[in-house]
mmCIF file of C-alpha atoms in Angstrom:
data_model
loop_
_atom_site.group_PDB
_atom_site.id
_atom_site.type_symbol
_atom_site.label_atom_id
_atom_site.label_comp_id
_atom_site.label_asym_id
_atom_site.label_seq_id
_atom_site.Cartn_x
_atom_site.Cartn_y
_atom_site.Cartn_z
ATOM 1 C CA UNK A 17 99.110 0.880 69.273
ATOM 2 C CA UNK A 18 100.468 -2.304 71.376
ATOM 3 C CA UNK A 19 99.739 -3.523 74.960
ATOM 4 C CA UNK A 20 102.827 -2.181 75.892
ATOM 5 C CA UNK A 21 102.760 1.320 74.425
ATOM 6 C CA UNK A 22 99.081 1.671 76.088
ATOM 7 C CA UNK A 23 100.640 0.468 79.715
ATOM 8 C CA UNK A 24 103.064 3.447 79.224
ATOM 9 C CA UNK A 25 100.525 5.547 78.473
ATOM 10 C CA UNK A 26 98.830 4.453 81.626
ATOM 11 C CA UNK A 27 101.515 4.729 83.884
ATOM 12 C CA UNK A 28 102.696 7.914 82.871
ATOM 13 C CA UNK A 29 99.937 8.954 84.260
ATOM 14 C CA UNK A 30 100.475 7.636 87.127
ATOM 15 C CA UNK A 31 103.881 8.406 87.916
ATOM 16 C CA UNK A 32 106.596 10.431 87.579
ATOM 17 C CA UNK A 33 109.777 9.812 86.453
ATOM 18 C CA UNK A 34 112.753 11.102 89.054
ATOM 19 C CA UNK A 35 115.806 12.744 88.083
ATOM 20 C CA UNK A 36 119.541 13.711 90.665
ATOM 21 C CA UNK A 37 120.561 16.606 89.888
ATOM 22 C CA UNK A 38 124.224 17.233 90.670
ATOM 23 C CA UNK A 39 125.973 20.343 91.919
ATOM 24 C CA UNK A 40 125.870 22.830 89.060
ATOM 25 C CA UNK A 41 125.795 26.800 88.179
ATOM 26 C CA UNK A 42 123.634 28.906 86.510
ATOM 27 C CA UNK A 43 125.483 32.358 85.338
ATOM 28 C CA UNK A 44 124.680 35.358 83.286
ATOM 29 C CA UNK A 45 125.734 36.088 79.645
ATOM 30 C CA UNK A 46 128.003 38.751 81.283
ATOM 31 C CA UNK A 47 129.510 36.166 83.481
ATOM 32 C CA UNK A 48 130.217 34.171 80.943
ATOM 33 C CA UNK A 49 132.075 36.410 79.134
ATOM 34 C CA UNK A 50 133.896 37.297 82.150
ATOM 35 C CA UNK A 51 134.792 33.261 83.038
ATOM 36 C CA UNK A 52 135.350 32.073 79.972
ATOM 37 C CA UNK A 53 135.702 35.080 77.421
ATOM 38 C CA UNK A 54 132.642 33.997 75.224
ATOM 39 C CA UNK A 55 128.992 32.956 75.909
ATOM 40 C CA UNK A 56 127.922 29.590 76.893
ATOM 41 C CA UNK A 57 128.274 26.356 74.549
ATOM 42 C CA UNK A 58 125.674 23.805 74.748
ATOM 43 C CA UNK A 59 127.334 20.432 75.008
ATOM 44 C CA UNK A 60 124.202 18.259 75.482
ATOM 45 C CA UNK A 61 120.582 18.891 76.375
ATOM 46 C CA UNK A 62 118.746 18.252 79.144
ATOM 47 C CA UNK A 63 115.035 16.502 80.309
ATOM 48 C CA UNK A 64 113.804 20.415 80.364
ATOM 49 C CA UNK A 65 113.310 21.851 76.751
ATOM 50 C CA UNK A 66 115.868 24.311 76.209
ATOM 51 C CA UNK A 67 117.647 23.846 78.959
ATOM 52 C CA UNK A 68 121.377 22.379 78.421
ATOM 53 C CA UNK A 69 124.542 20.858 79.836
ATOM 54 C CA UNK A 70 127.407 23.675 78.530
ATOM 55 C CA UNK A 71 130.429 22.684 77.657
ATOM 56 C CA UNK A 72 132.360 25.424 79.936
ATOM 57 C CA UNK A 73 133.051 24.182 83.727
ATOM 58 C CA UNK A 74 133.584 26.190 87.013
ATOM 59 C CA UNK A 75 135.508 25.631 90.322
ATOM 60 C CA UNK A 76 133.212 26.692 93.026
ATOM 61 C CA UNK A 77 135.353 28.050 96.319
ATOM 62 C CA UNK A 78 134.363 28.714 99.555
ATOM 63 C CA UNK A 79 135.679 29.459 102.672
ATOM 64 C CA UNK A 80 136.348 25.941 103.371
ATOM 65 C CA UNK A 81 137.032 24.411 100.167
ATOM 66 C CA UNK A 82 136.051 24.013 96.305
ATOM 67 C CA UNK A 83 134.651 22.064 93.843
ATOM 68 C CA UNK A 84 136.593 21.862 90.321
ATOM 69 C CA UNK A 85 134.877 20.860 86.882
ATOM 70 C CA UNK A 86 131.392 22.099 88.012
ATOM 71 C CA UNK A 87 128.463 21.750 85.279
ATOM 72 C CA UNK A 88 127.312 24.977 84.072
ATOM 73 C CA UNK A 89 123.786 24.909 82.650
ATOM 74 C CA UNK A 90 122.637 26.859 79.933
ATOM 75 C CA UNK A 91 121.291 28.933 78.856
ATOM 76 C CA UNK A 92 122.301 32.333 80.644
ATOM 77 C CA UNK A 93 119.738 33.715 83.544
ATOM 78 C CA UNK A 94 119.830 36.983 84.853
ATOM 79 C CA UNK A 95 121.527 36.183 87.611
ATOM 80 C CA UNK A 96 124.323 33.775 89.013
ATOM 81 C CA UNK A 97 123.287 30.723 91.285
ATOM 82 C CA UNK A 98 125.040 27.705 92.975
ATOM 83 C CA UNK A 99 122.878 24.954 93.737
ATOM 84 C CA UNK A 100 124.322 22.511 95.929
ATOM 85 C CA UNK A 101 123.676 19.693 98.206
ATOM 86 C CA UNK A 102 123.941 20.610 101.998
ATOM 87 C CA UNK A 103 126.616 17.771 101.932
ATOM 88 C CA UNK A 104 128.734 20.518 99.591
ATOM 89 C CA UNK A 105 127.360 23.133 101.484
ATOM 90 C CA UNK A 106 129.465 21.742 104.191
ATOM 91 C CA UNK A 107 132.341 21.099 102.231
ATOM 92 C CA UNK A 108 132.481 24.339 101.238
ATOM 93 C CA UNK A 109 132.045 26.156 104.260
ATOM 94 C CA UNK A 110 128.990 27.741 102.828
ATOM 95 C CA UNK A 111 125.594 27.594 105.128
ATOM 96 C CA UNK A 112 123.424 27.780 101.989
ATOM 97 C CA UNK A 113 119.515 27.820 102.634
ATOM 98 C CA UNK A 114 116.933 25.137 100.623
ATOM 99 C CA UNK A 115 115.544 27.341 98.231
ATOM 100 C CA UNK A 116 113.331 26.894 95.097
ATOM 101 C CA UNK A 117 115.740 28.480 92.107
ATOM 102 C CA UNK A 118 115.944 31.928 91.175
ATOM 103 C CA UNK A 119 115.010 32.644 95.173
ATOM 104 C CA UNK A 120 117.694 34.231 96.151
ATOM 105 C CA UNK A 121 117.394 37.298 98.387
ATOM 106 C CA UNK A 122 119.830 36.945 100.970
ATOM 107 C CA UNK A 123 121.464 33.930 100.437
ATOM 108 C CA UNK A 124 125.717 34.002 100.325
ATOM 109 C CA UNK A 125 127.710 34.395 97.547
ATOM 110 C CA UNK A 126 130.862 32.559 96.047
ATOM 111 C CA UNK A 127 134.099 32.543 94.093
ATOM 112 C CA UNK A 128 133.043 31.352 90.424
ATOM 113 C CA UNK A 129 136.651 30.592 88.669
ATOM 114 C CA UNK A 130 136.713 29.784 84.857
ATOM 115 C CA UNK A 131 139.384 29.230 82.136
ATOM 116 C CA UNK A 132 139.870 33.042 81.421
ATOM 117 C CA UNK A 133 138.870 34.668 84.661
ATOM 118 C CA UNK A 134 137.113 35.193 88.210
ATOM 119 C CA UNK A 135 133.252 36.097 89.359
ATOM 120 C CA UNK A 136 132.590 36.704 93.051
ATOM 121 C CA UNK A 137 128.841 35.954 93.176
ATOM 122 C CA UNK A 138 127.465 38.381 95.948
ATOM 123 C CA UNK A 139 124.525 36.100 96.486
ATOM 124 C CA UNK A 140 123.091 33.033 94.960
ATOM 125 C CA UNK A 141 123.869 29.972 97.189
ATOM 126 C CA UNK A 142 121.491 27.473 97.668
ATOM 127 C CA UNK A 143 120.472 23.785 98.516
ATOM 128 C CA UNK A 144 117.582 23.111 95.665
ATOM 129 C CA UNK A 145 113.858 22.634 97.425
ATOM 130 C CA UNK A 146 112.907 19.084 95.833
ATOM 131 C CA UNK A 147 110.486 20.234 93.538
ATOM 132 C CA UNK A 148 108.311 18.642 90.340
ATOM 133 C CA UNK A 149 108.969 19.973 86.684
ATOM 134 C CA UNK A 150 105.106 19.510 85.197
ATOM 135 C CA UNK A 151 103.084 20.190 81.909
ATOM 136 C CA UNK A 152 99.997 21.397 82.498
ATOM 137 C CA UNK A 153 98.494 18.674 81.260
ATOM 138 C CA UNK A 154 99.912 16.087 83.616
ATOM 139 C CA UNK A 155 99.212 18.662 86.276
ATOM 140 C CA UNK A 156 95.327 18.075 85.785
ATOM 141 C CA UNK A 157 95.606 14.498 85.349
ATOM 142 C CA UNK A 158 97.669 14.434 88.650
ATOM 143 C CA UNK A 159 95.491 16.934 90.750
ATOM 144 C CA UNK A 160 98.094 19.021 91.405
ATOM 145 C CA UNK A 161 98.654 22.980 90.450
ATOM 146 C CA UNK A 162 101.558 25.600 90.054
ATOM 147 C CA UNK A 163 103.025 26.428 93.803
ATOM 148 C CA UNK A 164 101.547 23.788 96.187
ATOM 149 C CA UNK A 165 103.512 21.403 97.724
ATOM 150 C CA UNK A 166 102.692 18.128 97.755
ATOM 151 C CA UNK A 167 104.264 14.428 99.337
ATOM 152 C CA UNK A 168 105.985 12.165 97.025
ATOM 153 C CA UNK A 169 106.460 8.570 97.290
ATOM 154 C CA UNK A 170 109.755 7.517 95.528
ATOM 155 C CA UNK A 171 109.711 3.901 94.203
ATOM 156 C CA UNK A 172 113.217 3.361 95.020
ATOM 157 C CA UNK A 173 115.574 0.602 96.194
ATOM 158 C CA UNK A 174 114.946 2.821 99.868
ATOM 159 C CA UNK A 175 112.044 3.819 99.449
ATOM 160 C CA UNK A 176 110.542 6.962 101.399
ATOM 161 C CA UNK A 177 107.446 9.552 100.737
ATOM 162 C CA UNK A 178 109.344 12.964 100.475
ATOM 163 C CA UNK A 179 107.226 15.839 102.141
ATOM 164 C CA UNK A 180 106.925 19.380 100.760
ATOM 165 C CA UNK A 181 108.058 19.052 96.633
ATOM 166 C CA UNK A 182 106.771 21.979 95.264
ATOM 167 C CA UNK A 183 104.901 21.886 92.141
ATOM 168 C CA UNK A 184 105.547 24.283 88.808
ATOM 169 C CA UNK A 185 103.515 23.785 86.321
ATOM 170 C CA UNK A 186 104.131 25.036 82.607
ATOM 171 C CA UNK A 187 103.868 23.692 79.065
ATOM 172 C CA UNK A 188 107.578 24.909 78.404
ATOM 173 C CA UNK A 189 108.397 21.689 80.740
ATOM 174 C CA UNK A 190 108.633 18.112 80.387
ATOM 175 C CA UNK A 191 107.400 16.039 83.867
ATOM 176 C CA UNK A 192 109.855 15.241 86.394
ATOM 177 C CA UNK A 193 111.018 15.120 89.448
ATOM 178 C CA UNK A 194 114.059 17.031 91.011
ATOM 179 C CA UNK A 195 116.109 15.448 93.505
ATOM 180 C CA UNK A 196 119.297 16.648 94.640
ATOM 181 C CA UNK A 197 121.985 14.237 95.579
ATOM 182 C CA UNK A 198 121.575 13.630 99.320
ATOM 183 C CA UNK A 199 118.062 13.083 98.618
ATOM 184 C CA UNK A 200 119.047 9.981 95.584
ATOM 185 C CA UNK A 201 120.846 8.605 97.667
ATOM 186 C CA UNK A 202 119.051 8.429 100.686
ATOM 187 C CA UNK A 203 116.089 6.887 99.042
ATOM 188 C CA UNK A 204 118.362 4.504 96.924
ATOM 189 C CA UNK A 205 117.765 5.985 93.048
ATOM 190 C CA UNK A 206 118.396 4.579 89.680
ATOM 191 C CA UNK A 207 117.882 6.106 86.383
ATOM 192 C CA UNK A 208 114.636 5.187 85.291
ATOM 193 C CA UNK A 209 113.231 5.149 89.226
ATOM 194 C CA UNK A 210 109.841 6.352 89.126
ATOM 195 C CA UNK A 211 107.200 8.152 91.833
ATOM 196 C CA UNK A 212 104.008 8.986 92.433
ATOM 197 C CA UNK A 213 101.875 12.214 94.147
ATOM 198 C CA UNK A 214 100.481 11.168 96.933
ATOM 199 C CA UNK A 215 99.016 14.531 98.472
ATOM 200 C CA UNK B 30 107.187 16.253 139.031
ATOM 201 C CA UNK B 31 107.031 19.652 137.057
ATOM 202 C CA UNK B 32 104.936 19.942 134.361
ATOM 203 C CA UNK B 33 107.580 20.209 131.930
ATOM 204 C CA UNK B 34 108.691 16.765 132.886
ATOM 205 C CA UNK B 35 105.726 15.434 132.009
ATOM 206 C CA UNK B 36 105.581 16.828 129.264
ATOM 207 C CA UNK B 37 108.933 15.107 128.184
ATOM 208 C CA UNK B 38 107.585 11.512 129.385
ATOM 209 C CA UNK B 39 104.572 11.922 127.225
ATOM 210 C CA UNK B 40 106.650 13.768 124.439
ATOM 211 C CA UNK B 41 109.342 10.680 125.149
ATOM 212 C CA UNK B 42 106.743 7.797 124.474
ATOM 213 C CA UNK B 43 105.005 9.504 120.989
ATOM 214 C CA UNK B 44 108.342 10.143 119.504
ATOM 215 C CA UNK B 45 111.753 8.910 118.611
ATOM 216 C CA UNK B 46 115.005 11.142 118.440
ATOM 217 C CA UNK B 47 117.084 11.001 115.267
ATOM 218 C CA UNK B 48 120.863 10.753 115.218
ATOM 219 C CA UNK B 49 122.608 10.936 111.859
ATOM 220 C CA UNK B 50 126.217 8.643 111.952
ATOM 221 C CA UNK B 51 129.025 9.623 109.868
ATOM 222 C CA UNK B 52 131.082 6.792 107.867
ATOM 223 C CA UNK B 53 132.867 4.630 110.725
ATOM 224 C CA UNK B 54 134.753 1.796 110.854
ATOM 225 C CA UNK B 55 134.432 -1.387 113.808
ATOM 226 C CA UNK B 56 137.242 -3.587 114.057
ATOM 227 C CA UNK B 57 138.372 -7.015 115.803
ATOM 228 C CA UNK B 58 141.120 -7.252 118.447
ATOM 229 C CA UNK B 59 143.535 -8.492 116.003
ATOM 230 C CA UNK B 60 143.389 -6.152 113.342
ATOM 231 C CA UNK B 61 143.136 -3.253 116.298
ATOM 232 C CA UNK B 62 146.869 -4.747 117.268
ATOM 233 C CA UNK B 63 147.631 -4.868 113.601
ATOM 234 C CA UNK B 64 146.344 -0.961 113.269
ATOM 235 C CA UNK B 65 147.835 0.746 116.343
ATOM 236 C CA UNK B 66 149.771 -1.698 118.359
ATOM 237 C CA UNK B 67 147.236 -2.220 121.072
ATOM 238 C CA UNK B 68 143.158 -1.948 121.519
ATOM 239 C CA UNK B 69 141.258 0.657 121.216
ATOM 240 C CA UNK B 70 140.897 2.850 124.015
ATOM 241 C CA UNK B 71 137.934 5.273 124.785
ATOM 242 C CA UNK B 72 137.546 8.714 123.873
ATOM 243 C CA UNK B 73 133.978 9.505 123.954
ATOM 244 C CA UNK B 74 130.959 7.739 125.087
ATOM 245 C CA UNK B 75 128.024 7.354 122.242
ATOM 246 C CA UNK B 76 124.446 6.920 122.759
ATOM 247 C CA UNK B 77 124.208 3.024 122.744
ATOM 248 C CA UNK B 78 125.182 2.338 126.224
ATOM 249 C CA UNK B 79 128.699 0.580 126.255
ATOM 250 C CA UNK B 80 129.558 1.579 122.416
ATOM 251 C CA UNK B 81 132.271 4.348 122.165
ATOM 252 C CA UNK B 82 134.468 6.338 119.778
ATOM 253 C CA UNK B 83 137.736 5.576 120.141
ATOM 254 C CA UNK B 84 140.805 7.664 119.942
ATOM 255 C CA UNK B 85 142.226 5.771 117.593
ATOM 256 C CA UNK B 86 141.531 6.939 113.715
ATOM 257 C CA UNK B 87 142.062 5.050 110.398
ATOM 258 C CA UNK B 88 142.215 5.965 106.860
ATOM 259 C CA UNK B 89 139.792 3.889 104.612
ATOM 260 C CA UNK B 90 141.446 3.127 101.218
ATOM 261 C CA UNK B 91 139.341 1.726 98.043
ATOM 262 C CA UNK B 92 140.189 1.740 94.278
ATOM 263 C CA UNK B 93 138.887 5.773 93.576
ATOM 264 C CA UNK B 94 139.981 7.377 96.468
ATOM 265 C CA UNK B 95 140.713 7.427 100.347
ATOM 266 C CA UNK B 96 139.213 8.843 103.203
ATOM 267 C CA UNK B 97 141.959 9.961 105.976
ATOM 268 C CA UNK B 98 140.691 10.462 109.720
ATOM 269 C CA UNK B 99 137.699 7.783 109.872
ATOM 270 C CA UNK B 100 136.136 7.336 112.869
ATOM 271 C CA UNK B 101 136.929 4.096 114.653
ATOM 272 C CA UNK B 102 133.773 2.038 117.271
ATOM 273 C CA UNK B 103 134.429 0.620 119.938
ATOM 274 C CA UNK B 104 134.140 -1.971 121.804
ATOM 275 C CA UNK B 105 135.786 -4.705 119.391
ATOM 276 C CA UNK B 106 133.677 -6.891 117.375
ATOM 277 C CA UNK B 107 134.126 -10.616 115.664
ATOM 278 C CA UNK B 108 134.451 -9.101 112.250
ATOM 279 C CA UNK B 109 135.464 -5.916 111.068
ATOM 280 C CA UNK B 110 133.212 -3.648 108.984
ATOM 281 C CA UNK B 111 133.093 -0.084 107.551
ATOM 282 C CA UNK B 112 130.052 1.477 107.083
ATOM 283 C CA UNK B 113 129.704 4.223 104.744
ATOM 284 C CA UNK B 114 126.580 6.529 102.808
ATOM 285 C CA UNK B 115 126.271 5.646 98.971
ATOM 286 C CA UNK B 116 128.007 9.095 98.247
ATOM 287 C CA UNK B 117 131.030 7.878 100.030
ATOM 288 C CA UNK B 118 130.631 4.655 98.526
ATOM 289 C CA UNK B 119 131.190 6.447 94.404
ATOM 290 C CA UNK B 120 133.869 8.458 96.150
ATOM 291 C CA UNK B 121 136.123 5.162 97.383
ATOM 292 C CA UNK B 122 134.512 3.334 94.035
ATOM 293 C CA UNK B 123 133.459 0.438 96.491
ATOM 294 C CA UNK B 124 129.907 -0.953 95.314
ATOM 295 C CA UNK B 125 128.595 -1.583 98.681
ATOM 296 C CA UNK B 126 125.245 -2.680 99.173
ATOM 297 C CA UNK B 127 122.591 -1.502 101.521
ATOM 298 C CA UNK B 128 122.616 -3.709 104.871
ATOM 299 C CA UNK B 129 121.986 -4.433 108.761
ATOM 300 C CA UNK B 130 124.847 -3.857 110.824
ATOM 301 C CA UNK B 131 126.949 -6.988 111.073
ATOM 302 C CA UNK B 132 125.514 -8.938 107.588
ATOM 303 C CA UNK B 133 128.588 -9.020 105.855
ATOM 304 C CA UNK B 134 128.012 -11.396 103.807
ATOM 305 C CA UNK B 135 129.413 -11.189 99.801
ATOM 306 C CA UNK B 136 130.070 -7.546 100.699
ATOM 307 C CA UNK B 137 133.007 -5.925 99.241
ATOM 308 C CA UNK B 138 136.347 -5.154 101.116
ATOM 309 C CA UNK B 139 138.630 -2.033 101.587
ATOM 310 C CA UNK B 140 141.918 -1.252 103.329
ATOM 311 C CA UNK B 141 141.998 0.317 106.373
ATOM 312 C CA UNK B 142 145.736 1.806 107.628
ATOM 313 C CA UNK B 143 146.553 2.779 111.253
ATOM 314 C CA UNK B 144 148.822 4.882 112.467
ATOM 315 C CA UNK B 145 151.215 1.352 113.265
ATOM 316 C CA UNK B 146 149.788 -0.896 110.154
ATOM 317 C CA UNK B 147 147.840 -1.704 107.452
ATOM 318 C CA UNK B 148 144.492 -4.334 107.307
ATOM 319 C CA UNK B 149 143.092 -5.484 104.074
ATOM 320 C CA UNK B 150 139.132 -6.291 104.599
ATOM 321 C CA UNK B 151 138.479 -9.079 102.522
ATOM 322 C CA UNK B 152 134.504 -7.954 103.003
ATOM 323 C CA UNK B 153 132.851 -6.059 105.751
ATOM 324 C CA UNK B 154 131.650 -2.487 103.497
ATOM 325 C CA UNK B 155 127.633 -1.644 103.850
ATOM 326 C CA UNK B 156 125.879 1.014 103.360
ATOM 327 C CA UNK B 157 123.909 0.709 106.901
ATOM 328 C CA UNK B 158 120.007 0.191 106.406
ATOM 329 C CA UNK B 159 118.012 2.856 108.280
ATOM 330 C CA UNK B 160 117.282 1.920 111.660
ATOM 331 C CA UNK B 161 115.524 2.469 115.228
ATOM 332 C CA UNK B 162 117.394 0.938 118.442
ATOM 333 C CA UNK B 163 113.904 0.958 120.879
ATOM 334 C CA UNK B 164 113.929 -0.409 124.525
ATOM 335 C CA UNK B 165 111.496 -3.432 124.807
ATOM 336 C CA UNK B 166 109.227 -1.052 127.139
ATOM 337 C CA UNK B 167 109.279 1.647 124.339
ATOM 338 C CA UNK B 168 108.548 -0.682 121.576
ATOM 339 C CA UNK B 169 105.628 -2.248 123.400
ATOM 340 C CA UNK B 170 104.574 1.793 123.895
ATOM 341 C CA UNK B 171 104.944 1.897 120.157
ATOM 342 C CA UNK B 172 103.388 -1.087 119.308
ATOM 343 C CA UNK B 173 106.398 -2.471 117.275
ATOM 344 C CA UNK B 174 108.173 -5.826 117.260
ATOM 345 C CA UNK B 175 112.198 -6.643 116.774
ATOM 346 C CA UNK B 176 113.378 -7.063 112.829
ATOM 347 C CA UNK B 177 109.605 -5.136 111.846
ATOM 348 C CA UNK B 178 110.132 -2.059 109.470
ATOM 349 C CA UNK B 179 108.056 0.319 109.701
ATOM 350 C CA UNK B 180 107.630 3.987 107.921
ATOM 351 C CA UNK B 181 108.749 6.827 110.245
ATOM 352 C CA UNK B 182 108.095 10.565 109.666
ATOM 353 C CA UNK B 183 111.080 13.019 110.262
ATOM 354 C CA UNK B 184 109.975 16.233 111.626
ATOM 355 C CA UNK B 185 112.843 17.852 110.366
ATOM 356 C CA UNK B 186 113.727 21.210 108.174
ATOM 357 C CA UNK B 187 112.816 19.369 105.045
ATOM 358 C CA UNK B 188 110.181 16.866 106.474
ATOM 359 C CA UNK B 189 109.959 13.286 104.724
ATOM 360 C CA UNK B 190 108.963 9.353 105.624
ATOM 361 C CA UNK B 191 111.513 7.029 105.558
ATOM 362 C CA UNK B 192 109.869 3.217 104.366
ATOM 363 C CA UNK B 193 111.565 0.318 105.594
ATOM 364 C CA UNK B 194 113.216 1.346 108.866
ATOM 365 C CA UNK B 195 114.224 -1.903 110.714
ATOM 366 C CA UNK B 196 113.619 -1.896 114.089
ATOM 367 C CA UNK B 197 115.834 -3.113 116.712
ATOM 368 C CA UNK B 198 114.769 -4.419 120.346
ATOM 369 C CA UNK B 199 117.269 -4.374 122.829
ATOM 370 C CA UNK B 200 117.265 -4.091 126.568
ATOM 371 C CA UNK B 201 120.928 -2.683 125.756
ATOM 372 C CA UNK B 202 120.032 0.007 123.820
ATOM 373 C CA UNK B 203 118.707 3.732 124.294
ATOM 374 C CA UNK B 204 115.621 4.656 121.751
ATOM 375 C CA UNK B 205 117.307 6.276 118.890
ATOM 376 C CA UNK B 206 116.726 6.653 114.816
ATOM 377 C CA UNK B 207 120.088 6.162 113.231
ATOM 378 C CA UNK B 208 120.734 7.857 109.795
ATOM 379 C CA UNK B 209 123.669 8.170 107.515
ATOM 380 C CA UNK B 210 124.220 11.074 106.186
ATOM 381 C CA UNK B 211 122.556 11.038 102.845
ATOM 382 C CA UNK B 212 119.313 10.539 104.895
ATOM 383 C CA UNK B 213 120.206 12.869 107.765
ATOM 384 C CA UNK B 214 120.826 15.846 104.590
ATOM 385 C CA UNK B 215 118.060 14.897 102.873
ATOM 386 C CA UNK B 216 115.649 15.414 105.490
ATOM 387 C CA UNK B 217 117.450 18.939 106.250
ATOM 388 C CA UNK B 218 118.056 16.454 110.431
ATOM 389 C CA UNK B 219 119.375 19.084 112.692
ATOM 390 C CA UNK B 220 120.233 17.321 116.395
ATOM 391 C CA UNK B 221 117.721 17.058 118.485
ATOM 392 C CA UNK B 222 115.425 16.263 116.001
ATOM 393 C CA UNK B 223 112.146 13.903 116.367
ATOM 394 C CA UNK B 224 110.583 11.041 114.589
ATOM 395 C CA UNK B 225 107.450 8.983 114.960
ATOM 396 C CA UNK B 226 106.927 5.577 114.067
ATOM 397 C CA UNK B 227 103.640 5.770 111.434
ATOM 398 C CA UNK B 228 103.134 2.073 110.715
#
């Protein structure tokens, strides 16, 4: 092994490496069919095993306005969610709570539109709780365990210590961070940015 | 003195309201002629004493897209400047760097149109670095110095610490945290909302 191979080693155990995640919808198989007359095609895959960009897109509408050419992620869930920033919340006229995903009793709906047809989700709004994708392994190196939250300093061009990022631990993931868009920008990221659990 | 009130002195000299500022734009006396035909005139006082938004509006034009209805400051300064969050930044495609109100220096430009005219910044876009604007009695209460950053915790819906906040000492100015909105999102800042200066 080289120096440099052993200093990543190291340092991956150190820190963890942050990822923006844009708006985007999750839907089921029989939304799918329903938006775009087929199930969902994977286009490219994501940091999370299994998990993939599709190559079908959605325009989100709210009261207020819409997005076009959302990302739909893959593959289906058992049930339809928006996550947004609260920036689109506002955009959209929809007061969507932070949530951690697949939370979503009681939070509004919205219009899903797709190239063969129209879903009104009921529910399923929400602004994603910052929150840390980690194996279980990382998870004991790091002190940390499934469910607690924990503070996060983000070595970024502005840097800040983010407060309450919940922790889920499970071998099915890879480590990483989840930031949504506000939250990039306000601490400055770049692909590649990296931080570290403090708490 | 109830004891309310001194509750709110003590309350006053621990902690530091937040104010989140949406994109704006601060012109000179020329290009306010050039704009609108005539200076800017007063619509609403802000919380800097003597700084005001004016009824005047402009649209801010850069080589991906526009934004119509843009807040103009008052009073007129020696160099005109629009200061937006990094999302508005990828929306105009203007690759504006992160700086203190008023260092302009090898920024990038944009074109600003009035309701009587058209201005062509040749520089004068930031992103504007997190701040505090502190009375020289409350900084000494806070044991901070002009130009210092220091970390500041947001007790806010989503709670962080924002690193390198540059503090301002002015006996112009009212103790406030300014934010864009990036920041102001990504801590979940709701008005009224405190800070505290940590280091």
């Amino acid at each position: 092994m080289h120096y440099e191979d052993i200093a990543n080693q190291v340092i991956s155990r150190l820190f963890v490496e942050l990822e923006a995640s844009g708006r985007h919808v999750h839907v089921t198989e029989a939304q799918a069919q329903a938006l775009f007359g087929h199930r969902l095609t994977p286009k490219r895959e994501l940091s999370q095993p299994g998990q993939y960009l599709a190559n079908e897109r959605v325009t989100v509408i709210g009261p207020k306005g819409r997005f076009e050419n959302v990302a739909v992620l893959g593959p289906e869930r058992k049930a339809g969610q928006v996550e947004l920033s609260l920036t689109d919340t506002r955009t959209l006229g929809i007061d969507a709570p932070v949530r951690m995903s697949g939370d979503v009793a009681n939070t509004p709906g919205a219009i899903l539109q797709g190239n063969m047809g129209t879903v009104a989700l009921r529910e399923g709004v929400i602004v994603a709780q910052r929150h840390i994708h980690i194996t279980p392994q990382d998870a004991k190196t790091m002190g940390v365990a499934d469910q607690q939250t924990v503070r996060l300093q983000a070595y970024t061009q502005r840097p800040l210590i983010f407060d309450d990022v919940v922790v889920r631990v499970s071998p099915q993931f890879q480590t990483r961070v989840h930031l949504d868009y506000d939250e990039a920008n306000a601490c400055g990221f770049q692909k590649g940015d990296l931080g570290r659990i403090l708490s």
